[in-house]
mmCIF file of C-alpha atoms in Angstrom:
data_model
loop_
_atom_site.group_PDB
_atom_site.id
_atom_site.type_symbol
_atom_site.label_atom_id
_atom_site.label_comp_id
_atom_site.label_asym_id
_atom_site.label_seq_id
_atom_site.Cartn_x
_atom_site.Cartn_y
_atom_site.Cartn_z
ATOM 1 C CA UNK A 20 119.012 -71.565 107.173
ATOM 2 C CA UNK A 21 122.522 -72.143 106.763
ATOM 3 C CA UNK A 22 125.570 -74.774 108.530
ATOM 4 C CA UNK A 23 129.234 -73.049 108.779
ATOM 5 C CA UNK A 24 127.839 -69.624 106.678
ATOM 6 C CA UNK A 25 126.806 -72.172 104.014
ATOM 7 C CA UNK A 26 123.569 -71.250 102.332
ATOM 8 C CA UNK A 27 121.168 -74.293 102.327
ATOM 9 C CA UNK A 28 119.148 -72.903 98.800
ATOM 10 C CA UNK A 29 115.834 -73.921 98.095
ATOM 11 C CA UNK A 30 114.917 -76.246 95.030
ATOM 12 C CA UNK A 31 111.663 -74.816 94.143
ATOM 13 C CA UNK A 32 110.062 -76.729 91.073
ATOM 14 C CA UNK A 33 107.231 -75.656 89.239
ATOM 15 C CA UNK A 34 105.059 -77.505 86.424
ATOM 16 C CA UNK A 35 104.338 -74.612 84.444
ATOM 17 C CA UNK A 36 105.688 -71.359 83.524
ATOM 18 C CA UNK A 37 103.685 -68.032 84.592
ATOM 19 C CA UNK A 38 102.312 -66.177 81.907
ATOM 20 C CA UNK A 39 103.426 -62.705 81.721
ATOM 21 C CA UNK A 40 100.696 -60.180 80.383
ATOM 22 C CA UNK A 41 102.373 -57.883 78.105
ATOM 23 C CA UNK A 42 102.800 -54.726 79.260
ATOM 24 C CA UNK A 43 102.147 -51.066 77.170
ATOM 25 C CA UNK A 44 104.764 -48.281 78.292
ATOM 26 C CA UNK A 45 103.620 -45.456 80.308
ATOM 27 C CA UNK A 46 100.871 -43.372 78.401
ATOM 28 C CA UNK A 47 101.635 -40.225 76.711
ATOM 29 C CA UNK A 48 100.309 -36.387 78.628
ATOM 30 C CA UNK A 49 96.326 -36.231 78.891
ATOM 31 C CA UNK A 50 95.820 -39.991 78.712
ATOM 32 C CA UNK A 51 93.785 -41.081 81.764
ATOM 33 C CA UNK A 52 95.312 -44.203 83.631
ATOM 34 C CA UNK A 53 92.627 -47.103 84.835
ATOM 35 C CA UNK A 54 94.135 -48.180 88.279
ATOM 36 C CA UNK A 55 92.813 -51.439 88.088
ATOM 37 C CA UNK A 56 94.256 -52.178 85.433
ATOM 38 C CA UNK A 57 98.027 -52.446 86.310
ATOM 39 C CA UNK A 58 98.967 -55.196 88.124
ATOM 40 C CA UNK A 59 102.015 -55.190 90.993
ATOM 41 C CA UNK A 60 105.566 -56.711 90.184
ATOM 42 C CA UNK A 61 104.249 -59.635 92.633
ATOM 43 C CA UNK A 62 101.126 -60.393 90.433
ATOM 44 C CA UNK A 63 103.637 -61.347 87.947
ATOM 45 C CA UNK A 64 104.584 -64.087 90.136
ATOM 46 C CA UNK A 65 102.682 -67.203 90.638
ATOM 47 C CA UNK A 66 103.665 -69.203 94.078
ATOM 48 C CA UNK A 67 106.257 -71.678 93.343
ATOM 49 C CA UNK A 68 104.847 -75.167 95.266
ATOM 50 C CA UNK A 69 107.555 -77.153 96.765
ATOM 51 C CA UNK A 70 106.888 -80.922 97.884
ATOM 52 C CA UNK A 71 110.222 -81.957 99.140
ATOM 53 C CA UNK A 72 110.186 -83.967 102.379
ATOM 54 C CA UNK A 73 113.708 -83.349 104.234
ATOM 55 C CA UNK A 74 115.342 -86.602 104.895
ATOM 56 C CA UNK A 75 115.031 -87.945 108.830
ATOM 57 C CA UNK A 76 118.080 -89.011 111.087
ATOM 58 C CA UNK A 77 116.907 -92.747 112.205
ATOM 59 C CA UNK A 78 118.286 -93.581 115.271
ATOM 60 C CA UNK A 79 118.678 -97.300 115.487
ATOM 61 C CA UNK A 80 118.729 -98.629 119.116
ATOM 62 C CA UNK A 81 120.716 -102.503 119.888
ATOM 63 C CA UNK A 82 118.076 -105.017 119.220
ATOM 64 C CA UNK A 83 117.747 -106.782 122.980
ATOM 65 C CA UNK A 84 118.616 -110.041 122.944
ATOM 66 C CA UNK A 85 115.826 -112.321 125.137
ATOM 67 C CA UNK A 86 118.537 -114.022 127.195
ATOM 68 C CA UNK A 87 119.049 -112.728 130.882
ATOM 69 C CA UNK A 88 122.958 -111.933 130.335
ATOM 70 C CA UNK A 89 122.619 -109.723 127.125
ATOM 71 C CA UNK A 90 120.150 -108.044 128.794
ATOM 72 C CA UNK A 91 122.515 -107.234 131.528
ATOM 73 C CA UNK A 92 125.163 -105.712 128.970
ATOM 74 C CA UNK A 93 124.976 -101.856 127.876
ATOM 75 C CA UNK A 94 122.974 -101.311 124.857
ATOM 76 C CA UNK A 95 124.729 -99.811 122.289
ATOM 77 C CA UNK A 96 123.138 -96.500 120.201
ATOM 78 C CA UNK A 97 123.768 -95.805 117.047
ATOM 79 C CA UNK A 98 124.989 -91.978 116.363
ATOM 80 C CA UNK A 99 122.707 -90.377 113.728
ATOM 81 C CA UNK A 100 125.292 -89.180 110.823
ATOM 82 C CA UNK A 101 123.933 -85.729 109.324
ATOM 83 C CA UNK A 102 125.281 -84.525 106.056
ATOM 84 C CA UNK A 103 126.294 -80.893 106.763
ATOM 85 C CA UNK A 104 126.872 -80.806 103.111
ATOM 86 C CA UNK A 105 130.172 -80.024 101.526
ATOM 87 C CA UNK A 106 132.122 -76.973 103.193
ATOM 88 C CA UNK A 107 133.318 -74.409 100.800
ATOM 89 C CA UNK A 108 136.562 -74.308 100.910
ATOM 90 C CA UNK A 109 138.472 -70.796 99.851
ATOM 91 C CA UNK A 110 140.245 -70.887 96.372
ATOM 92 C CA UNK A 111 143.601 -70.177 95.905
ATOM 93 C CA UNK A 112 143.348 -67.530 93.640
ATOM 94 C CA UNK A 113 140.573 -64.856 93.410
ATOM 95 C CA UNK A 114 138.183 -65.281 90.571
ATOM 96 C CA UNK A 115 138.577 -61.462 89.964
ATOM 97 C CA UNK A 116 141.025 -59.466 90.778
ATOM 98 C CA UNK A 117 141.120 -57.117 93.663
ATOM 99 C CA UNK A 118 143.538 -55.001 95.403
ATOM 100 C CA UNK A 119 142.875 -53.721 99.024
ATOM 101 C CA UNK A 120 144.863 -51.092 100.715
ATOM 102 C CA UNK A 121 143.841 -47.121 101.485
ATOM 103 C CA UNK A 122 145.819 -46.024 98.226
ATOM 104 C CA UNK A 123 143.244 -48.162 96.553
ATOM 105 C CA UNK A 124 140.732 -46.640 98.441
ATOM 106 C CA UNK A 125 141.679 -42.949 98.277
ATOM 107 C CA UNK A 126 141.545 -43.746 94.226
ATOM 108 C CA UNK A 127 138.863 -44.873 93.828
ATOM 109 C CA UNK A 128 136.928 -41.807 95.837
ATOM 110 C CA UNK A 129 138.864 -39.410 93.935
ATOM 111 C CA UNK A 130 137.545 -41.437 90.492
ATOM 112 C CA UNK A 131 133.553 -40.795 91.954
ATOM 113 C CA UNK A 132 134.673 -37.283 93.353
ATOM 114 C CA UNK A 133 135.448 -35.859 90.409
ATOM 115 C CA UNK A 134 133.253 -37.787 87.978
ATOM 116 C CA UNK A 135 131.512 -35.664 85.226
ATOM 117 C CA UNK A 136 128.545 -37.608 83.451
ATOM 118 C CA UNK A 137 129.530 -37.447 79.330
ATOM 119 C CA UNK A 138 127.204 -34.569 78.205
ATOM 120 C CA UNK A 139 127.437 -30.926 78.160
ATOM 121 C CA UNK A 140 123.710 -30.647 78.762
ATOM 122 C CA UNK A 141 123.499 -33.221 81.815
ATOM 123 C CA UNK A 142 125.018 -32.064 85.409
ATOM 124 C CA UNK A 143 123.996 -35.270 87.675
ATOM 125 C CA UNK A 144 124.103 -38.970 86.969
ATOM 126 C CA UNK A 145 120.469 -40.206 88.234
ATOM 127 C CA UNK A 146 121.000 -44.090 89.163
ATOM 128 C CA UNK A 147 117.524 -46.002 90.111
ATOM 129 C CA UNK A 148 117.939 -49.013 92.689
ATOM 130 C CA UNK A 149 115.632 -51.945 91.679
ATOM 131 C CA UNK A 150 114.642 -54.587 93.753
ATOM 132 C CA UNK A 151 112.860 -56.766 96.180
ATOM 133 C CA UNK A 152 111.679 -55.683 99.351
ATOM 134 C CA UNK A 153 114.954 -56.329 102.111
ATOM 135 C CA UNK A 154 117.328 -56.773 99.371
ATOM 136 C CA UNK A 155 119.504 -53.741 100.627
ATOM 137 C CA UNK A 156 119.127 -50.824 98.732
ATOM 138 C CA UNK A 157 118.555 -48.186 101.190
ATOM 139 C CA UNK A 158 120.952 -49.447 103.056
ATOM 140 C CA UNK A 159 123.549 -49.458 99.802
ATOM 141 C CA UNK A 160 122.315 -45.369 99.458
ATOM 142 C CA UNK A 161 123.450 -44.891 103.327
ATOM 143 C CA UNK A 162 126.534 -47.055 103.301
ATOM 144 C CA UNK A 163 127.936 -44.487 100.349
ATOM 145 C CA UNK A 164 126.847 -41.852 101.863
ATOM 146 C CA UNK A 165 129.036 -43.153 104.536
ATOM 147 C CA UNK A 166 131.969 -43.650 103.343
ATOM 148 C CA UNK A 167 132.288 -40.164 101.638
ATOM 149 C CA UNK A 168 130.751 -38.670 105.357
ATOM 150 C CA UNK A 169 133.590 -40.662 107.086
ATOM 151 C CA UNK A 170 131.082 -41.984 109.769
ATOM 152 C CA UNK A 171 128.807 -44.591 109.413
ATOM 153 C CA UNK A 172 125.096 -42.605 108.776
ATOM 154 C CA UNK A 173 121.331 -43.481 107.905
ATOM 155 C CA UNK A 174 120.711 -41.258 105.447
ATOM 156 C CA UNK A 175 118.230 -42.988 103.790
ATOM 157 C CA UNK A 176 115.521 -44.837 106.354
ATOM 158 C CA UNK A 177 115.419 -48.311 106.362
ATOM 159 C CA UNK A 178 112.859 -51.001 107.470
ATOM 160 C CA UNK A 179 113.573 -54.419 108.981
ATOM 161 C CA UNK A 180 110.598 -56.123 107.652
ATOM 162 C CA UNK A 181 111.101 -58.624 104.736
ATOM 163 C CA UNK A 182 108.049 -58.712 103.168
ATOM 164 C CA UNK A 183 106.688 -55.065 103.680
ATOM 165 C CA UNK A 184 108.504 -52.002 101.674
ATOM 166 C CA UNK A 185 109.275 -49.470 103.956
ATOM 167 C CA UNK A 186 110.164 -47.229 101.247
ATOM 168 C CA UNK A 187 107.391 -45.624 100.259
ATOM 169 C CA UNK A 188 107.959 -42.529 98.298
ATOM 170 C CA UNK A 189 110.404 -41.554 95.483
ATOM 171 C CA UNK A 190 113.380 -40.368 96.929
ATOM 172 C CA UNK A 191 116.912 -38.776 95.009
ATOM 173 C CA UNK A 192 119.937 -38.675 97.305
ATOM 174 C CA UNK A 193 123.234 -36.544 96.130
ATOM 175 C CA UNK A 194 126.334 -38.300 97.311
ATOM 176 C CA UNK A 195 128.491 -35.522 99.188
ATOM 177 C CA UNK A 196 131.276 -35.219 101.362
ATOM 178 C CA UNK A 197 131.729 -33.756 104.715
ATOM 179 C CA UNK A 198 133.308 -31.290 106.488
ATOM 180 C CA UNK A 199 135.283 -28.499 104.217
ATOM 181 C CA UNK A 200 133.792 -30.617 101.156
ATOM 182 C CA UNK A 201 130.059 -30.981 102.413
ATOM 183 C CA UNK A 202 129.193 -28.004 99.597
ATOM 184 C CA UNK A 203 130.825 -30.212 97.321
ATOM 185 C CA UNK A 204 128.682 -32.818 96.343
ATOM 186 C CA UNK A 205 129.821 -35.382 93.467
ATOM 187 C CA UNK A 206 127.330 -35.779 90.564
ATOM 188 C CA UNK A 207 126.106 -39.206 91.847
ATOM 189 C CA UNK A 208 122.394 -38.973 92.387
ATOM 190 C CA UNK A 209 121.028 -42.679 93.851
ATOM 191 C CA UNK A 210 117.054 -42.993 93.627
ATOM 192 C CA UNK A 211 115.012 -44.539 96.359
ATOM 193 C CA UNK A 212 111.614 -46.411 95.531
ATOM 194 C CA UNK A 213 109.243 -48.746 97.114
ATOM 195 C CA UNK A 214 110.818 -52.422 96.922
ATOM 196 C CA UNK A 215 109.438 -55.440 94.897
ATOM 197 C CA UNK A 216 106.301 -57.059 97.432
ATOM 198 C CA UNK A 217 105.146 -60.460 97.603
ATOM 199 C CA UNK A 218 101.728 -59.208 98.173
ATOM 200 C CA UNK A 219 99.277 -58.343 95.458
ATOM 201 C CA UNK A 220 98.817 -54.373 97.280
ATOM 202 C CA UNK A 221 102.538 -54.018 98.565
ATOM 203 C CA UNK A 222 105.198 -53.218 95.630
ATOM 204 C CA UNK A 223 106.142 -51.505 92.894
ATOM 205 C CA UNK A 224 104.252 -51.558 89.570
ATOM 206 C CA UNK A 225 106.215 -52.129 86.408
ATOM 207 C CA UNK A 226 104.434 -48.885 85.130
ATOM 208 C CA UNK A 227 105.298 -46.884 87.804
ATOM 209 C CA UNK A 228 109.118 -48.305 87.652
ATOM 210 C CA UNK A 229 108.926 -47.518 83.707
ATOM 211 C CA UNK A 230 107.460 -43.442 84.742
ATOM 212 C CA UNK A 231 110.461 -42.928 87.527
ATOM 213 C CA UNK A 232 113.011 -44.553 84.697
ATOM 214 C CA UNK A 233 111.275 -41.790 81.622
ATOM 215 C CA UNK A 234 111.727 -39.195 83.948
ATOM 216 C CA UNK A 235 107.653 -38.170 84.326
ATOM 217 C CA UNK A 236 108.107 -39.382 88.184
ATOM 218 C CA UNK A 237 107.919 -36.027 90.793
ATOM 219 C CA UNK A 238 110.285 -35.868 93.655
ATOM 220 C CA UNK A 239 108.347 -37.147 96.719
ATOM 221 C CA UNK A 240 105.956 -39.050 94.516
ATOM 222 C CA UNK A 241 104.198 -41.875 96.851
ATOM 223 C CA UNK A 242 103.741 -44.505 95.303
ATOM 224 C CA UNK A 243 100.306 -46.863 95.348
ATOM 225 C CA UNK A 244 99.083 -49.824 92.905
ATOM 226 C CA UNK A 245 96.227 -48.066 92.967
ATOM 227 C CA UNK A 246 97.021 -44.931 91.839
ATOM 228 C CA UNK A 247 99.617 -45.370 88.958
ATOM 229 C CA UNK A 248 101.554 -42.494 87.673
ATOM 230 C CA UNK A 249 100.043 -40.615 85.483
ATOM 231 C CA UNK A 250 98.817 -36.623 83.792
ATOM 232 C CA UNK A 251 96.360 -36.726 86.695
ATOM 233 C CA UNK A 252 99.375 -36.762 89.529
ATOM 234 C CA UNK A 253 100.136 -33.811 90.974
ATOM 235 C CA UNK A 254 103.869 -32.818 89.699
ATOM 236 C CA UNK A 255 103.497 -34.946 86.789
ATOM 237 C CA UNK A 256 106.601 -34.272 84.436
ATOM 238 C CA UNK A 257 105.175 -34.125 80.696
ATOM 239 C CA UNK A 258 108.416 -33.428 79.267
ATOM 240 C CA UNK A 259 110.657 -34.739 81.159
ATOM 241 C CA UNK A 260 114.716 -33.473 80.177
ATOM 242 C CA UNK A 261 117.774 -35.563 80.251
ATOM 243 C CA UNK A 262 118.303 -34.621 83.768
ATOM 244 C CA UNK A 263 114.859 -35.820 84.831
ATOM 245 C CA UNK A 264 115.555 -38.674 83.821
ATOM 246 C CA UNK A 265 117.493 -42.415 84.983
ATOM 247 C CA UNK A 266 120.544 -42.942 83.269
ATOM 248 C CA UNK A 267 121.300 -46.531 85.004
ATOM 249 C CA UNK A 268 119.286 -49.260 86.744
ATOM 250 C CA UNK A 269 120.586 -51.085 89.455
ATOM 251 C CA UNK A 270 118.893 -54.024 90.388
ATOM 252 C CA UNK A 271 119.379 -55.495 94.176
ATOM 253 C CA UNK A 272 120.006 -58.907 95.247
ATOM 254 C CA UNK A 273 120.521 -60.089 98.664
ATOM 255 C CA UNK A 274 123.144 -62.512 98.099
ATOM 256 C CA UNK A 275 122.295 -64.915 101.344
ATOM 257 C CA UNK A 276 118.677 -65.538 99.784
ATOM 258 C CA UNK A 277 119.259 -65.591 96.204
ATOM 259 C CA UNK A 278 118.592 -69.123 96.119
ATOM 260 C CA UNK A 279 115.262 -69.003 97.820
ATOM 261 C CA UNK A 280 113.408 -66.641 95.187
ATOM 262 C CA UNK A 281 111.337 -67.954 92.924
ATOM 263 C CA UNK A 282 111.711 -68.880 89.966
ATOM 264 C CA UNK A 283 108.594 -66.204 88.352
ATOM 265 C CA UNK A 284 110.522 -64.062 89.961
ATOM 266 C CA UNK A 285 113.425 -63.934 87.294
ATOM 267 C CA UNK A 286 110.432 -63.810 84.915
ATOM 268 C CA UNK A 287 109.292 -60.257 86.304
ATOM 269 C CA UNK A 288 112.851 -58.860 86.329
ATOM 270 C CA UNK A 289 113.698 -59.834 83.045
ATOM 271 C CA UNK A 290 110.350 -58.700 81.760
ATOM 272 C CA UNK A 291 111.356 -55.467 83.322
ATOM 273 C CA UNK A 292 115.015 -55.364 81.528
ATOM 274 C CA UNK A 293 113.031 -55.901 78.224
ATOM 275 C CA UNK A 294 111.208 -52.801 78.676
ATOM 276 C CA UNK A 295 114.282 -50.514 80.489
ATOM 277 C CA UNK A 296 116.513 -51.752 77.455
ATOM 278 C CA UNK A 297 114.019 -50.520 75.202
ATOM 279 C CA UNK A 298 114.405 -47.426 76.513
ATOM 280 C CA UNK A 299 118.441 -47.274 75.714
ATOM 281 C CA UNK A 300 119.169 -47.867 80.046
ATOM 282 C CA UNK A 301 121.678 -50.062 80.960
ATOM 283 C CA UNK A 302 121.578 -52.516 83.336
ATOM 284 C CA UNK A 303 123.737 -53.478 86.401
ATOM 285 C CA UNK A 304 123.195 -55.689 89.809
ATOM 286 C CA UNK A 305 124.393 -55.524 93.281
ATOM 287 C CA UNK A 306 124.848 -58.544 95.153
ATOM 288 C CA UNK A 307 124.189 -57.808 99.146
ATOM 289 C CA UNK A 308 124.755 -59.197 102.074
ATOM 290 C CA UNK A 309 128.294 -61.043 100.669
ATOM 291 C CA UNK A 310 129.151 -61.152 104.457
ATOM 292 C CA UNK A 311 126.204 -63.428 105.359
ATOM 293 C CA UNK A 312 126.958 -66.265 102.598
ATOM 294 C CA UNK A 313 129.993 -67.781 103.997
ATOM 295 C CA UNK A 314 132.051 -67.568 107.354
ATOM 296 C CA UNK A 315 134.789 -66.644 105.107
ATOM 297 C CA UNK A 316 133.832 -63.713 104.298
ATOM 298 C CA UNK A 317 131.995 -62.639 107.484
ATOM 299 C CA UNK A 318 135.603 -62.808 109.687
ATOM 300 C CA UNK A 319 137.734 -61.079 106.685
ATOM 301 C CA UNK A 320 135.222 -59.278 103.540
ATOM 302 C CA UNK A 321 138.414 -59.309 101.171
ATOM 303 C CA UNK A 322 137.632 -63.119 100.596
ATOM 304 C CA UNK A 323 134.834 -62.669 98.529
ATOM 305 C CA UNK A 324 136.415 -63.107 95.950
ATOM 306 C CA UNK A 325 138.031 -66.525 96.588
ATOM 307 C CA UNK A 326 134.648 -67.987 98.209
ATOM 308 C CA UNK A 327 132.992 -70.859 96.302
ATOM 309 C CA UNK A 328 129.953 -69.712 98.150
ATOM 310 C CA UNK A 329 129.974 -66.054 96.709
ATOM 311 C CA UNK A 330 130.466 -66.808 93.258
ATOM 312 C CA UNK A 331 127.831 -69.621 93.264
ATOM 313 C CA UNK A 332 125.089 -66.786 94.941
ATOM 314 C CA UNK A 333 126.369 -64.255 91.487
ATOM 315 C CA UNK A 334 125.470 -67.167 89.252
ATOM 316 C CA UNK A 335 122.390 -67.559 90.764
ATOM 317 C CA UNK A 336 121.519 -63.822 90.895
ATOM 318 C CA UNK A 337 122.575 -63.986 86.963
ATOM 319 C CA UNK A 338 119.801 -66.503 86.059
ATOM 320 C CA UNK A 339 117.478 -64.906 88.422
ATOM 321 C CA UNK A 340 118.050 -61.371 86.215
ATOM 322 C CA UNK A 341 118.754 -62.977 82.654
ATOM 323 C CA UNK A 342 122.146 -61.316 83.040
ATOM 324 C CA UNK A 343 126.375 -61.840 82.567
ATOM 325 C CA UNK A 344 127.400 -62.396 85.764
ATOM 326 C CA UNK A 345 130.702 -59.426 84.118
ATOM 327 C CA UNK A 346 127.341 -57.269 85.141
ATOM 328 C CA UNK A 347 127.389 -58.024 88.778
ATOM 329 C CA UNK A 348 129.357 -56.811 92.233
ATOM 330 C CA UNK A 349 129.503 -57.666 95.386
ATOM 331 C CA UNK A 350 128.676 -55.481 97.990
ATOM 332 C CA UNK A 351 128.658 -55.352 102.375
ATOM 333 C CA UNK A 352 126.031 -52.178 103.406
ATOM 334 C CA UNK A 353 126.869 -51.175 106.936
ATOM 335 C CA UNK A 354 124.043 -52.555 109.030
ATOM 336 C CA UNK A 355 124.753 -52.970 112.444
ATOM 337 C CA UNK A 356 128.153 -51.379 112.434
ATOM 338 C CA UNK A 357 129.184 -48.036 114.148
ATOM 339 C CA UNK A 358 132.664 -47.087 112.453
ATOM 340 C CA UNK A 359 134.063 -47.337 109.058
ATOM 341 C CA UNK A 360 135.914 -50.237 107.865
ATOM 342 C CA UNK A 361 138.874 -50.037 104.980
ATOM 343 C CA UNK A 362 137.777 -52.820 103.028
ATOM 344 C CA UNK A 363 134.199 -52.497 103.372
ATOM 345 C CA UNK A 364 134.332 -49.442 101.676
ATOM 346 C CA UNK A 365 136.792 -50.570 98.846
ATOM 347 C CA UNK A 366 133.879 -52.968 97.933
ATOM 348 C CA UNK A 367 131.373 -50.004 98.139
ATOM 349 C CA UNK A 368 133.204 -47.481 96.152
ATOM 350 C CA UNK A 369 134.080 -50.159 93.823
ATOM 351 C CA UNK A 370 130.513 -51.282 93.121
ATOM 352 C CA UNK A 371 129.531 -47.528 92.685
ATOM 353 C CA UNK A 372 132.492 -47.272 90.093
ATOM 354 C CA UNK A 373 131.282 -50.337 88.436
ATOM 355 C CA UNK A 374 127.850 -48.172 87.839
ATOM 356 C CA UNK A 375 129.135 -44.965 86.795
ATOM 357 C CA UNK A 376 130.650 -47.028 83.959
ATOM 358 C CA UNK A 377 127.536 -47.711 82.124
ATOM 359 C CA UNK A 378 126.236 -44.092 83.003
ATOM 360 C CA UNK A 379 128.324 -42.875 80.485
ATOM 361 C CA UNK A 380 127.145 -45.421 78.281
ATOM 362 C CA UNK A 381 124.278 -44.146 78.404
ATOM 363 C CA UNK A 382 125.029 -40.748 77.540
ATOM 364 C CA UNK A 383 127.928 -42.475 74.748
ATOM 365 C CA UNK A 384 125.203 -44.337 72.899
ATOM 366 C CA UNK A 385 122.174 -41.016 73.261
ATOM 367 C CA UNK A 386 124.629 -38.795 72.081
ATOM 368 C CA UNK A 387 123.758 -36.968 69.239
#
């Protein structure tokens, strides 16, 4: 809950710190895959307890006095006096530096139009979106499509439940235009895949993640914990090319509930960077939902980058993933919104720009 747009984060504490089994990469061709035996992101987690007790407003009635005139005279009540906690105010100058305007915005489409991923062999940049269920990447897939459709557009399905994935299935989605440049799509390919759960039988496994990132994942592939990825799945890639495979991970955070994840959490994602950077991937995050962290930002978006309440939500988002917070963007998905904005897409296009960066960094450091 939240006073003024101010996010009211959680304090969880926990005694001890969740084991992490170790975790083998996904098998080589003709290996056979015990389902049982890989766990869920979520069974990573242990429940953080919490055993706060919120303070309560004591309202302190006028003692009566026992004589006959006193009890004749009003009583006086004492107003309760709630702490709202401190509002953030705006600073005066942005803590990066942003320019909004359509020249700014016709640039930076042109810069995702016409990139070229930095290999001869490699036509499409495959990006993977990472994260927990409701953090907003289907949304993020449909708000891009968006912008380079020039109406706002669902193009990838999403669910309003918070603790169920309704993305199911593995799903690629080529960024094109529309109209006279709809058979011109850019070589931006964003990857769909069932969120991070809570539950033990409702997310993603970390060897499933590992198969989609190494390229052995089929298009279409629906995903179950128990029925991991494997030489027995029908499509199964055994030699998966460059082009099968992820080039950049994106991991999601929904910037108005950072605060309120726990803490094993952080210990899944970042046992899940280990394993990605060990595959030569780099790593960037999206921070949602920048709109719902402050009133600032929900009347005009191109504060976000003078609110006290945004940059606290990155740092937090940077613990949470073991990551720089030079790593992270904001973002605002269209939600509820029927027609494009200027500045909401400036953030979008710049967050996707942000990404294609490290694609090439990919192919830069596998070069050979």
């Amino acid at each position: 809950m939240s006073f003024f747009g101010t996010p009211m984060f959680l304090d969880t504490k926990s005694s001890t710190t969740p084991t992490i089994p170790s975790f083998g990469l996904a098998t080589s061709s003709g290996t056979k895959s015990t389902a049982a035996a890989v766990p869920t992101f979520a069974s990573l987690a242990t429940s953080s307890e919490t055993s706060s007790t919120p303070a309560k407003a004591s309202f302190a009635l006028a003692a009566s006095s026992g004589t006959k005139s006193d009890r004749n005279k009003p009583k006086k009540v004492a107003v309760p006096q709630f702490s709202l906690g401190e509002f953030p105010l705006l600073l005066e100058n942005e803590w990066r530096n942003m320019k909004w305007s359509e020249e700014v915005r016709e640039t930076l489409m042109e810069s995702v139009r016409s990139f070229k991923p930095a290999s001869e062999t490699v036509t499409e940049a495959r990006v993977l979106l990472i994260g927990p269920v409701g953090a907003g990447k289907s949304s993020f897939i449909s708000s891009v499509q968006s912008v380079f459709s020039g109406r706002v557009i669902n193009r990838a399905m999403v669910g309003s439940s918070s603790s169920t994935s309704f993305t199911k299935k593995l799903r690629s989605y080529n960024i094109r235009g529309a109209g006279e440049k709809a058979d011109e799509p850019t070589a931006l390919v964003l990857c769909d895949v069932m969120g991070v759960g809570e539950g033990e039988s409702t997310g993603l496994t970390l060897h499933d993640a590992l198969s989609v990132i190494k390229g052995c994942a089929p298009e279409g592939h629906q995903f179950s914990p128990e029925q991991p990825i494997g030489a027995e799945t029908v499509g199964f890639i055994r030699k998966p090319s460059t082009n099968d495979k992820v080039h950049c991970v994106v991991f999601v955070i929904d910037g108005s509930s950072v605060g309120s994840y726990a803490k094993s959490f952080g210990a899944t994602f970042q046992q899940l960077r280990e394993h990605i950077s060990n595959l030569g991937v780099h790593q960037v995050a999206l921070l949602t939902h920048v709109d719902q962290v402050c009133t600032a930002t929900r009347s005009d978006i191109t504060k976000v980058y003078k609110s006290q309440a945004v940059q606290q939500a990155m740092v937090k988002a940077a613990e949470l993933l073991g990551m720089a917070t030079s790593y992270i963007v904001p973002v605002k998905n269209y939600c509820s919104e029927l027609d494009l904005d200027e500045n909401t897409d400036i953030l979008l296009l710049n967050a996707v720009d942000h990404i294609l960066q490290y694609v090439n960094l990919y192919f830069q450091d596998n070069s050979d």
